[in-house]
PDB file of C-alpha atoms in Angstrom:
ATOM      1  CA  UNK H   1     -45.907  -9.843   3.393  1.00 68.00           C
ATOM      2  CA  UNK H   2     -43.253 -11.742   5.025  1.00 70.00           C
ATOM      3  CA  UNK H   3     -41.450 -11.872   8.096  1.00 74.00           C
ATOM      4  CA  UNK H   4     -39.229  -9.312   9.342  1.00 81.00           C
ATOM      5  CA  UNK H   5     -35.652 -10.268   9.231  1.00 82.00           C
ATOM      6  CA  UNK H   6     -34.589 -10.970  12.719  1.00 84.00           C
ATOM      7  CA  UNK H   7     -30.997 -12.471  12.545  1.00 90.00           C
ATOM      8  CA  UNK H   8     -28.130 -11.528  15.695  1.00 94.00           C
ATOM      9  CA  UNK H   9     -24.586 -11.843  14.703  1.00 95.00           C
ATOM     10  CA  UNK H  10     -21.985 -11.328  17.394  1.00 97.00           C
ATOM     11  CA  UNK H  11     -18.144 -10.979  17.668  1.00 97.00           C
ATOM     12  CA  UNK H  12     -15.886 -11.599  20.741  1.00 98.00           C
ATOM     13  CA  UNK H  13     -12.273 -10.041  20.054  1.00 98.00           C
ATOM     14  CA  UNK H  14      -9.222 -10.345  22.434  1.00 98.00           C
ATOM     15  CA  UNK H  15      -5.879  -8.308  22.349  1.00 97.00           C
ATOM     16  CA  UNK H  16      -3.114  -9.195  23.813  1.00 97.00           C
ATOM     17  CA  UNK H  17       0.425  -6.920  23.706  1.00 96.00           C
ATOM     18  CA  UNK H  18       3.496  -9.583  22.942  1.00 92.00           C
ATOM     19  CA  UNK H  19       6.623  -6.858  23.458  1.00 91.00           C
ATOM     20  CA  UNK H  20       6.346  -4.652  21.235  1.00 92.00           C
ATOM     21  CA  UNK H  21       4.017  -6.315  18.780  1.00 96.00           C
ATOM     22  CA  UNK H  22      -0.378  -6.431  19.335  1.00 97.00           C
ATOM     23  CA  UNK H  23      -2.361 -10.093  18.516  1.00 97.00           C
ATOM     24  CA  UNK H  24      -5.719  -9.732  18.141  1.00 97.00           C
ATOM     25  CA  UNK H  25      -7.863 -13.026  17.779  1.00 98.00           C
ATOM     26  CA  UNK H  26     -11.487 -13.051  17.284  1.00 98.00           C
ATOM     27  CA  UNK H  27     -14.499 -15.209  17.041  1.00 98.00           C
ATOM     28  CA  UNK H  28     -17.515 -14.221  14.743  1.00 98.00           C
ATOM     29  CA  UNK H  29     -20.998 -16.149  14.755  1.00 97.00           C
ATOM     30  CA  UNK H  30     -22.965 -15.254  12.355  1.00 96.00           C
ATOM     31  CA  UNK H  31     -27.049 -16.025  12.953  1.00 94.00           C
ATOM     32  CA  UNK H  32     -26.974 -17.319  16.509  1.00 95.00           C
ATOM     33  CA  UNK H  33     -30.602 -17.932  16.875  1.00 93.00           C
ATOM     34  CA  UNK H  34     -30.697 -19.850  12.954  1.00 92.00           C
ATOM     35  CA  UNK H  35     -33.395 -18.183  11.934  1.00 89.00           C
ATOM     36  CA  UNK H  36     -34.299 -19.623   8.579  1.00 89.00           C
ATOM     37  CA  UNK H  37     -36.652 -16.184   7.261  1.00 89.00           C
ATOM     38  CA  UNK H  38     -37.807 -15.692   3.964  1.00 90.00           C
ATOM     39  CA  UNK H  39     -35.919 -12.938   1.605  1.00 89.00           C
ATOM     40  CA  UNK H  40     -37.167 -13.674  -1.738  1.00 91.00           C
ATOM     41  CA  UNK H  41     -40.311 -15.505  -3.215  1.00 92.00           C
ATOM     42  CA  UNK H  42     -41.657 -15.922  -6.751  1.00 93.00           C
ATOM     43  CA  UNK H  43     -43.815 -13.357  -7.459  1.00 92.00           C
ATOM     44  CA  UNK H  44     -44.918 -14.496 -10.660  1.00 95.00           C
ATOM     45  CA  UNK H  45     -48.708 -16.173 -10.559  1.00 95.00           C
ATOM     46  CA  UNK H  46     -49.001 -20.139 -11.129  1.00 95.00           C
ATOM     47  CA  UNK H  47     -48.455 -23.790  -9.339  1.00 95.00           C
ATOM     48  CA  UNK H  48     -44.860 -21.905  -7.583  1.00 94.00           C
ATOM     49  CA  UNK H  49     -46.466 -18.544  -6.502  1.00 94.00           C
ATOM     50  CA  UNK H  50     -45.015 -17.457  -3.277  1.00 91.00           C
ATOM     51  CA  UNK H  51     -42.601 -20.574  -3.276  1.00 94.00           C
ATOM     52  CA  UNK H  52     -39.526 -19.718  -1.207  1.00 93.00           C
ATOM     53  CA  UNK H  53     -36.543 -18.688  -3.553  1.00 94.00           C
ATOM     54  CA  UNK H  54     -33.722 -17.917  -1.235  1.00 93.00           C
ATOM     55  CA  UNK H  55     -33.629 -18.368   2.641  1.00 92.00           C
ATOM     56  CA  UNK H  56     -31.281 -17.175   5.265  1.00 91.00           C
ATOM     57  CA  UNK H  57     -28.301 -18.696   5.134  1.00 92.00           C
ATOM     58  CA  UNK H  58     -27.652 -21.279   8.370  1.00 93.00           C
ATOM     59  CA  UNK H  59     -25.328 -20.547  11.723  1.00 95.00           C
ATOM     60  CA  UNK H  60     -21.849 -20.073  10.933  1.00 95.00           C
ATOM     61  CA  UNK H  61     -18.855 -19.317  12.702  1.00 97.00           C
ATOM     62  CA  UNK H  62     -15.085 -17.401  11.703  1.00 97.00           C
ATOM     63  CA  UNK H  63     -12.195 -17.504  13.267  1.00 98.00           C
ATOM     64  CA  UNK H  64      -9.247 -14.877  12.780  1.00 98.00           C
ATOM     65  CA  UNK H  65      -6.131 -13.420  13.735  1.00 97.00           C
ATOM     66  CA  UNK H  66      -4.384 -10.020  13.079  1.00 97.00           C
ATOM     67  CA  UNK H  67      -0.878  -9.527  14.226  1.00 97.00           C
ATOM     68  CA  UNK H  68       0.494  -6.206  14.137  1.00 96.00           C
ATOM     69  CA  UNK H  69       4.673  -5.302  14.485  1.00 93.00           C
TER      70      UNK H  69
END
């Protein structure tokens, strides 16, 4: 068995109220902690059994805007 999948993603929004329009910005991160787990191994017996086949992917952050009138 492999690890569980521990991974934290967090979001930090702001509104503001410009007359009689709304801005929203936000920031997303996405794997704060980079935790590099294991989600899929080769299963199949020989010299690559249980080799790593695809990882978590790496820290990453978004940035967006939504702008209502």
């Amino acid at each position: 068995r492999e690890d569980r999948l521990s991974q934290l993603d967090l979001r930090i929004a702001k509104t503001v109220r410009i007359g009689g329009a709304r801005l929203q910005a936000s920031v997303d991160i996405f794997n704060v902690f980079n935790a590099s787990t294991i989600l899929l191994t080769n299963p199949n017996y020989g010299p690559q059994f249980l080799r790593p086949l695809e990882v978590l992917p790496g820290r990453f952050f978004k940035i967006g805007a939504q702008f209502d009138f």
